CSV table of C-alpha atoms in Angstrom, one decimal:
chain,number,residue,atom,x,y,z
A,60,MET,CA,-0.4,19.0,-5.2
A,61,ALA,CA,0.8,16.2,-3.1
A,62,GLU,CA,-1.7,13.9,-1.4
A,63,PRO,CA,-1.8,14.0,2.4
A,64,ALA,CA,-0.6,11.1,4.4
A,65,TYR,CA,-3.0,9.0,6.2
A,66,THR,CA,-3.1,7.2,9.4
A,67,VAL,CA,-5.1,4.2,10.3
A,68,ALA,CA,-5.6,3.2,14.1
A,69,SER,CA,-4.6,-0.4,14.9
A,70,ASP,CA,-7.1,-2.7,16.5
A,71,SER,CA,-5.7,-2.0,20.0
A,72,GLU,CA,-6.4,1.8,19.4
A,73,THR,CA,-10.2,1.3,18.8
A,74,THR,CA,-12.4,0.3,21.4
A,75,GLY,CA,-16.2,0.3,22.1
A,76,GLU,CA,-16.0,2.8,24.8
A,77,GLU,CA,-14.2,5.3,22.5
A,78,LYS,CA,-16.8,4.5,19.7
A,79,SER,CA,-19.8,5.1,22.0
A,80,SER,CA,-18.4,8.3,23.6
A,81,SER,CA,-17.5,9.9,20.3
A,82,THR,CA,-19.6,13.0,19.1
A,83,PHE,CA,-20.6,12.3,15.5
A,84,SER,CA,-21.6,14.9,12.9
A,85,GLU,CA,-25.1,14.7,11.5
A,86,THR,CA,-23.9,14.2,7.7
A,87,ALA,CA,-23.5,10.5,6.7
A,88,ILE,CA,-22.0,9.2,3.6
A,89,GLY,CA,-22.6,5.9,1.8
A,90,ILE,CA,-19.8,3.6,0.8
A,91,ASP,CA,-19.9,0.6,-1.4
A,92,ILE,CA,-16.5,-1.0,-1.2
A,93,GLY,CA,-16.5,-3.6,-4.0
A,94,THR,CA,-14.0,-6.4,-4.3
A,95,SER,CA,-12.5,-4.7,-7.4
A,96,GLN,CA,-14.0,-1.1,-7.3
A,97,CYS,CA,-15.7,1.3,-5.0
A,98,CYS,CA,-17.5,4.4,-4.7
A,99,VAL,CA,-18.8,6.9,-2.1
A,100,ALA,CA,-22.0,8.8,-2.2
A,101,VAL,CA,-24.1,11.6,-0.3
A,102,TRP,CA,-27.7,12.5,-0.3
A,103,ASN,CA,-28.1,16.1,-1.5
A,104,GLY,CA,-31.5,16.7,-0.4
A,105,SER,CA,-33.3,15.4,-3.6
A,106,GLN,CA,-31.1,12.5,-4.9
A,107,VAL,CA,-28.0,10.5,-4.3
A,108,GLU,CA,-24.8,12.1,-5.5
A,109,LEU,CA,-21.7,10.1,-6.3
A,110,LEU,CA,-18.6,11.9,-5.2
A,111,LYS,CA,-15.5,12.2,-7.3
A,112,ASN,CA,-11.8,11.9,-6.5
A,113,THR,CA,-9.0,14.4,-7.7
A,114,ARG,CA,-8.9,12.6,-11.0
A,115,ASN,CA,-12.7,13.1,-11.6
A,116,GLN,CA,-13.4,9.6,-11.1
A,117,LYS,CA,-16.7,8.2,-9.4
A,118,MET,CA,-15.6,4.6,-9.4
A,119,MET,CA,-12.2,3.8,-7.8
A,120,ARG,CA,-10.0,0.6,-7.8
A,121,SER,CA,-10.1,-1.2,-4.5
A,122,TYR,CA,-6.5,-1.6,-3.8
A,123,VAL,CA,-3.7,-0.4,-1.4
A,124,THR,CA,-0.2,-0.2,-2.4
A,125,PHE,CA,2.7,-0.6,0.2
A,126,LYS,CA,5.6,1.1,-1.6
A,127,ASP,CA,6.7,3.1,1.4
A,128,GLU,CA,6.0,3.9,5.1
A,129,ASN,CA,2.7,5.5,4.0
A,130,PRO,CA,0.5,3.1,2.0
A,131,SER,CA,-1.8,4.6,-0.4
A,132,GLY,CA,-5.0,3.3,-2.1
A,133,GLY,CA,-6.8,3.7,-5.4
A,134,VAL,CA,-8.4,7.1,-4.3
A,135,SER,CA,-5.5,9.0,-3.8
A,136,SER,CA,-3.0,7.3,-6.1
A,137,GLN,CA,-3.0,5.9,-9.5
A,138,LEU,CA,-0.8,3.1,-10.9
A,139,SER,CA,1.0,3.7,-14.0
A,140,ASN,CA,-0.1,0.6,-15.6
A,141,GLU,CA,-1.9,-2.9,-14.8
A,142,GLN,CA,1.3,-4.7,-14.1
A,143,ASP,CA,2.2,-2.3,-11.2
A,144,MET,CA,-0.9,-3.5,-9.3
A,145,LEU,CA,0.1,-7.1,-9.8
A,146,SER,CA,3.9,-6.7,-8.8
A,147,GLY,CA,3.3,-7.9,-5.1
A,148,ALA,CA,3.3,-4.3,-3.6
A,149,ALA,CA,-0.6,-3.9,-4.1
A,150,ILE,CA,-3.2,-5.8,-2.0
A,151,PHE,CA,-6.7,-6.1,-3.2
A,152,ASN,CA,-9.7,-8.5,-3.1
A,153,MET,CA,-9.8,-8.0,0.6
A,154,LYS,CA,-13.4,-8.0,0.7
A,155,ARG,CA,-13.2,-11.8,-0.2
A,156,LEU,CA,-10.9,-12.3,2.7
A,157,ILE,CA,-12.0,-10.3,5.5
A,158,GLY,CA,-13.4,-12.1,8.4
A,159,ARG,CA,-12.4,-15.5,7.0
A,160,VAL,CA,-10.0,-18.3,8.6
A,161,ASP,CA,-7.4,-20.2,6.8
A,162,THR,CA,-9.3,-23.2,6.3
A,163,ASP,CA,-12.0,-21.5,4.2
A,164,PRO,CA,-11.9,-22.5,0.5
A,165,VAL,CA,-12.3,-18.9,-0.5
A,166,VAL,CA,-8.8,-18.2,1.4
A,167,HIS,CA,-7.2,-21.1,-0.3
A,168,SER,CA,-8.4,-19.9,-3.9
A,169,SER,CA,-6.9,-16.4,-3.0
A,170,LYS,CA,-3.4,-18.0,-3.0
A,171,SER,CA,-3.4,-17.4,-6.8
A,172,LEU,CA,-3.3,-13.5,-6.1
A,173,PRO,CA,0.0,-11.7,-6.9
A,174,PHE,CA,0.8,-11.0,-3.1
A,175,LEU,CA,1.5,-13.4,-0.2
A,176,VAL,CA,-1.5,-15.3,1.3
A,177,GLN,CA,-0.3,-18.0,3.6
A,178,THR,CA,-2.4,-20.5,5.6
A,179,LEU,CA,-1.7,-23.0,8.5
A,180,GLY,CA,-4.9,-24.9,8.0
A,181,ILE,CA,-6.0,-24.7,11.7
A,182,GLY,CA,-8.9,-22.2,11.6
A,183,VAL,CA,-6.8,-18.9,12.3
A,184,ARG,CA,-6.7,-15.7,10.2
A,185,PRO,CA,-4.5,-16.1,7.2
A,186,LEU,CA,-1.2,-14.3,6.9
A,187,ILE,CA,-1.3,-11.5,4.2
A,188,ALA,CA,1.9,-9.6,3.1
A,189,ALA,CA,2.9,-7.2,0.4
A,190,LEU,CA,6.2,-7.0,-1.2
A,191,VAL,CA,8.0,-3.9,-0.3
A,192,ASN,CA,11.6,-3.7,-1.6
A,193,ASN,CA,11.9,-7.4,-1.8
A,194,VAL,CA,10.8,-7.7,1.8
A,195,TRP,CA,7.5,-9.2,2.7
A,196,ARG,CA,5.4,-6.5,4.8
A,197,SER,CA,2.5,-8.3,6.8
A,198,THR,CA,-0.9,-6.7,7.1
A,199,THR,CA,-4.5,-7.7,7.6
A,200,PRO,CA,-7.7,-7.4,5.5
A,201,GLU,CA,-9.0,-5.0,8.1
A,202,GLU,CA,-6.0,-2.8,7.8
A,203,VAL,CA,-6.2,-2.7,4.1
A,204,VAL,CA,-9.9,-1.9,4.1
A,205,ALA,CA,-9.4,0.7,6.8
A,206,ILE,CA,-6.7,2.5,4.7
A,207,PHE,CA,-9.0,2.5,1.8
A,208,LEU,CA,-11.9,3.8,4.2
A,209,VAL,CA,-9.6,6.7,5.3
A,210,GLU,CA,-9.0,7.8,2.0
A,211,LEU,CA,-12.7,7.9,1.0
A,212,LYS,CA,-13.6,9.7,4.2
A,213,ALA,CA,-10.8,12.4,3.5
A,214,MET,CA,-12.0,12.8,-0.2
A,215,ALA,CA,-15.7,13.3,1.2
A,216,GLU,CA,-14.6,15.7,3.9
A,217,ILE,CA,-12.8,17.8,1.3
A,218,GLN,CA,-15.8,18.1,-1.3
A,219,LEU,CA,-18.3,18.5,1.5
A,220,LYS,CA,-16.3,20.9,3.5
A,221,ARG,CA,-17.2,19.4,6.8
A,222,PRO,CA,-16.1,16.5,9.1
A,223,ILE,CA,-17.4,13.0,8.3
A,224,LYS,CA,-18.0,10.5,11.0
A,225,ASN,CA,-21.0,8.6,10.1
A,226,VAL,CA,-21.2,6.0,7.3
A,227,VAL,CA,-23.8,3.5,5.8
A,228,LEU,CA,-21.8,0.7,4.3
A,229,THR,CA,-23.2,-2.0,1.7
A,230,ILE,CA,-22.1,-5.6,2.5
A,231,PRO,CA,-22.8,-8.6,0.6
A,232,ALA,CA,-26.0,-10.7,1.6
A,233,SER,CA,-23.9,-13.6,2.5
A,234,PHE,CA,-21.6,-12.1,5.2
A,235,ASN,CA,-21.8,-13.8,8.5
A,236,ARG,CA,-21.6,-12.2,11.8
A,237,PHE,CA,-17.9,-12.4,12.2
A,238,GLN,CA,-17.5,-10.7,8.8
A,239,LEU,CA,-19.7,-8.0,9.7
A,240,THR,CA,-17.7,-7.4,13.1
A,241,ARG,CA,-14.5,-7.2,11.0
A,242,ILE,CA,-15.9,-4.7,8.7
A,243,GLU,CA,-17.1,-2.6,11.8
A,244,ARG,CA,-13.7,-2.8,13.1
A,245,ALA,CA,-12.2,-1.6,9.9
A,246,CYS,CA,-14.6,1.2,10.1
A,247,ALA,CA,-13.5,2.1,13.6
A,248,MET,CA,-9.8,2.0,12.7
A,249,ALA,CA,-10.7,4.5,9.9
A,250,GLY,CA,-12.5,6.9,12.3
A,251,LEU,CA,-16.0,6.1,11.1
A,252,HIS,CA,-19.1,5.2,13.1
A,253,VAL,CA,-21.3,2.6,11.3
A,254,LEU,CA,-25.1,3.6,11.2
A,255,ARG,CA,-26.1,0.7,9.1
A,256,LEU,CA,-24.5,-2.1,7.4
A,257,MET,CA,-26.9,-2.6,4.2
A,258,PRO,CA,-27.1,-5.7,2.2
A,259,GLU,CA,-26.2,-4.7,-1.3
A,260,PRO,CA,-29.4,-5.7,-3.0
A,261,THR,CA,-31.4,-3.8,-0.4
A,262,ALA,CA,-29.5,-0.7,-1.4
A,263,VAL,CA,-30.4,-1.4,-4.9
A,264,ALA,CA,-34.0,-1.8,-4.0
A,265,LEU,CA,-34.1,1.5,-2.1
A,266,LEU,CA,-32.7,3.4,-5.2
A,267,TYR,CA,-35.3,1.5,-7.4
A,268,ALA,CA,-38.1,2.7,-5.1
A,269,GLN,CA,-36.9,6.2,-5.1
A,270,GLN,CA,-36.5,6.6,-8.7
A,271,ASN,CA,-39.9,5.1,-9.2
A,272,THR,CA,-41.8,6.8,-6.5
A,273,SER,CA,-44.0,9.2,-8.7
A,274,GLN,CA,-44.9,6.3,-11.1
A,275,ASN,CA,-45.8,3.8,-8.3
A,276,THR,CA,-48.0,6.4,-6.4
A,277,ASN,CA,-49.8,7.4,-9.4
A,278,THR,CA,-51.0,3.9,-10.3
A,279,GLY,CA,-51.0,2.4,-6.8
A,280,SER,CA,-49.9,-1.0,-8.2
A,281,GLU,CA,-47.2,-3.3,-6.8
A,282,LYS,CA,-44.1,-3.9,-8.8
A,283,ILE,CA,-42.3,-7.1,-8.3
A,284,ALA,CA,-38.4,-6.9,-9.3
A,285,LEU,CA,-35.5,-9.4,-9.2
A,286,ILE,CA,-32.4,-7.8,-8.3
A,287,PHE,CA,-29.2,-9.7,-9.5
A,288,ASN,CA,-25.8,-8.4,-8.5
A,289,MET,CA,-22.8,-10.5,-9.5
A,290,GLY,CA,-19.6,-8.5,-8.5
A,291,ALA,CA,-15.9,-9.5,-8.6
A,292,GLY,CA,-16.3,-11.3,-5.2
A,293,TYR,CA,-19.9,-12.0,-4.4
A,294,CYS,CA,-23.1,-12.8,-6.0
A,295,ASP,CA,-26.4,-11.4,-4.4
A,296,VAL,CA,-29.9,-12.0,-5.5
A,297,ALA,CA,-33.0,-10.4,-3.9
A,298,VAL,CA,-36.9,-10.2,-4.8
A,299,THR,CA,-38.4,-6.9,-4.1
A,300,ALA,CA,-42.0,-5.5,-4.1
A,301,THR,CA,-42.3,-1.9,-4.5
A,302,ALA,CA,-45.3,0.4,-4.3
A,303,GLY,CA,-45.9,4.0,-3.4
A,304,GLY,CA,-42.2,4.6,-3.1
A,305,VAL,CA,-41.6,1.8,-0.3
A,306,SER,CA,-39.7,-1.3,-1.4
A,307,GLN,CA,-39.9,-4.4,0.7
A,308,ILE,CA,-37.4,-7.3,0.3
A,309,LYS,CA,-39.4,-10.5,-0.2
A,310,ALA,CA,-36.4,-12.7,-0.5
A,311,LEU,CA,-32.5,-12.4,-0.2
A,312,ALA,CA,-29.7,-14.8,-0.8
A,313,GLY,CA,-26.1,-14.7,-1.7
A,314,SER,CA,-22.9,-16.5,-2.1
A,315,ALA,CA,-19.1,-16.0,-2.3
A,316,ILE,CA,-18.9,-16.6,-6.1
A,317,GLY,CA,-18.0,-13.8,-8.4
A,318,GLY,CA,-16.0,-12.5,-11.3
A,319,GLU,CA,-12.7,-13.5,-9.5
A,320,ASP,CA,-13.8,-17.2,-9.8
A,321,LEU,CA,-14.5,-16.8,-13.4
A,322,LEU,CA,-11.0,-15.2,-13.9
A,323,GLN,CA,-9.2,-18.0,-11.9
A,324,ASN,CA,-11.1,-20.5,-14.0
A,325,MET,CA,-10.0,-18.9,-17.2
A,326,MET,CA,-6.3,-18.7,-16.2
A,327,ARG,CA,-6.1,-22.3,-15.2
A,328,HIS,CA,-7.7,-23.0,-18.7
A,329,LEU,CA,-5.0,-20.8,-20.5
A,330,LEU,CA,-2.3,-22.5,-18.5
A,331,PRO,CA,-3.4,-26.0,-17.4
A,332,ASP,CA,-0.1,-26.9,-15.5
A,333,SER,CA,-0.5,-23.6,-13.5
A,334,GLU,CA,-1.1,-24.6,-9.9
A,335,SER,CA,2.4,-24.5,-8.8
A,336,LEU,CA,2.9,-21.3,-10.3
A,337,LEU,CA,-0.4,-19.6,-8.9
A,338,THR,CA,0.5,-20.8,-5.4
A,339,SER,CA,4.2,-19.8,-5.4
A,340,HIS,CA,5.5,-16.4,-4.2
A,341,GLY,CA,8.9,-16.3,-5.8
A,342,LEU,CA,9.6,-12.8,-7.2
A,343,ASP,CA,9.6,-14.1,-10.7
A,344,ASP,CA,6.6,-16.3,-10.1
A,345,ILE,CA,4.7,-13.2,-8.9
A,346,LYS,CA,5.5,-11.4,-12.1
A,347,SER,CA,4.5,-14.4,-14.2
A,348,VAL,CA,1.0,-14.5,-12.3
A,349,GLY,CA,0.5,-10.9,-12.9
A,350,LEU,CA,1.1,-11.0,-16.7
A,351,LEU,CA,-1.1,-14.1,-16.9
A,352,ARG,CA,-3.9,-12.2,-14.7
A,353,VAL,CA,-3.7,-9.1,-17.2
A,354,ALA,CA,-3.9,-11.3,-20.2
A,355,THR,CA,-6.9,-13.4,-18.8
A,356,GLN,CA,-8.8,-10.1,-17.7
A,357,ASP,CA,-8.2,-8.4,-21.2
A,358,ALA,CA,-9.5,-11.5,-22.9
A,359,ILE,CA,-12.6,-11.9,-20.8
A,360,HIS,CA,-13.2,-8.0,-21.5
A,361,SER,CA,-12.9,-8.7,-25.3
A,362,LEU,CA,-15.2,-11.7,-25.3
A,363,SER,CA,-18.0,-9.5,-23.9
A,364,SER,CA,-18.1,-7.5,-27.4
A,365,GLN,CA,-16.6,-10.3,-29.8
A,366,THR,CA,-16.9,-13.9,-30.4
A,367,THR,CA,-13.2,-14.8,-30.3
A,368,VAL,CA,-10.0,-13.4,-28.9
A,369,GLN,CA,-6.4,-14.2,-29.5
A,370,VAL,CA,-4.2,-14.4,-26.2
A,371,ASP,CA,-0.5,-13.9,-26.8
A,372,VAL,CA,1.6,-13.7,-23.5
A,373,ASP,CA,5.1,-14.3,-22.5
A,374,LEU,CA,5.2,-15.3,-18.7
A,375,GLY,CA,8.9,-15.5,-18.7
A,376,ASN,CA,11.2,-18.7,-17.7
A,377,GLY,CA,10.2,-19.9,-21.2
A,378,THR,CA,6.4,-20.1,-20.7
A,379,LYS,CA,4.4,-18.6,-23.5
A,380,ILE,CA,0.8,-18.9,-24.2
A,381,CYS,CA,-0.6,-18.4,-27.7
A,382,LYS,CA,-4.2,-19.5,-27.9
A,383,VAL,CA,-7.6,-18.5,-29.5
A,384,VAL,CA,-10.3,-18.6,-27.2
A,385,ASP,CA,-14.0,-18.4,-28.3
A,386,ARG,CA,-17.1,-17.1,-26.4
A,387,GLY,CA,-18.6,-20.5,-26.2
A,388,GLU,CA,-15.4,-21.9,-24.9
A,389,PHE,CA,-15.4,-19.4,-22.1
A,390,GLU,CA,-19.1,-19.9,-21.2
A,391,GLU,CA,-18.3,-23.7,-20.9
A,392,ILE,CA,-15.4,-22.8,-18.6
A,393,THR,CA,-17.4,-20.7,-16.4
A,394,LYS,CA,-20.5,-23.1,-16.5
A,395,MET,CA,-20.0,-24.7,-13.0
A,396,CYS,CA,-19.6,-21.2,-11.5
A,397,LEU,CA,-22.8,-20.1,-12.9
A,398,ILE,CA,-24.5,-23.3,-11.7
A,399,SER,CA,-23.3,-22.9,-8.2
A,400,VAL,CA,-24.7,-19.5,-8.2
A,401,ARG,CA,-28.0,-20.9,-9.3
A,402,ALA,CA,-28.2,-23.6,-6.7
A,403,SER,CA,-27.4,-21.1,-3.9
């Protein structure tokens, strides 16, 4: 069965008056939009239940493809292979870019992504575009996030058999006020009313408290836990104290350092003279960056279970990489990123 087409309201079509005058249903869903993956959940009366898409997946890729007039995301569509996601038509990593201006270092590092990220360096929103039929189609981080939220909302409505308007959204602990505002705007564009924007470590602490309620109630003792969450785009750390099913955040910190930074460091290690390639947006260069990115991701995944990995990839234009990387080498490459996480 064909997936339905989704529409997203523009910024001009969503106002505070409309938001406050809407009648929201009582059912609320929880959404975690990660930099690389996302999921949606609902409280079923006794526990949190993760919802599945039509492909029986609880975790879905956080991307939107602009191949035609109706963009589609990782909830309703599935790419035939990894290279399709890196061909210029797919936009991802928007959680890293939303609410940032073009002078932000995170925006500049995102120029190595296989789609268009252009900056003027004057403190304005960067230009983001997908390659559609060899033509750049401009968009914004808010629009991309909203498209994905619309699909998650539709998926939840089909499974729960009721309209959904309310949402609790998890966000990185390091998000500033403007980033929170832009996330709320994306939710409004998707027709969702934000009940709460919850820091990701806080959500983990609540789940930890819920799962340990009976044990803590019986002993009456307080449990101190360190929550460390390093995703693709952000790293959050929290210290919680849990007793009697109640969890209290004692300390909370975060930074915009994640797996994406480790990946980019590894890409530059495999191809030392890659700066011009990573920041160029010619059609051949986009394909080369995509091939390099896939090979690097595969190598990093392999090093989690083995001590060495052979990287063989032909980037085209006469550029080939044939290199053996060991785990110690990878740890040295990522050392500065991890030191930055500890310092933050």
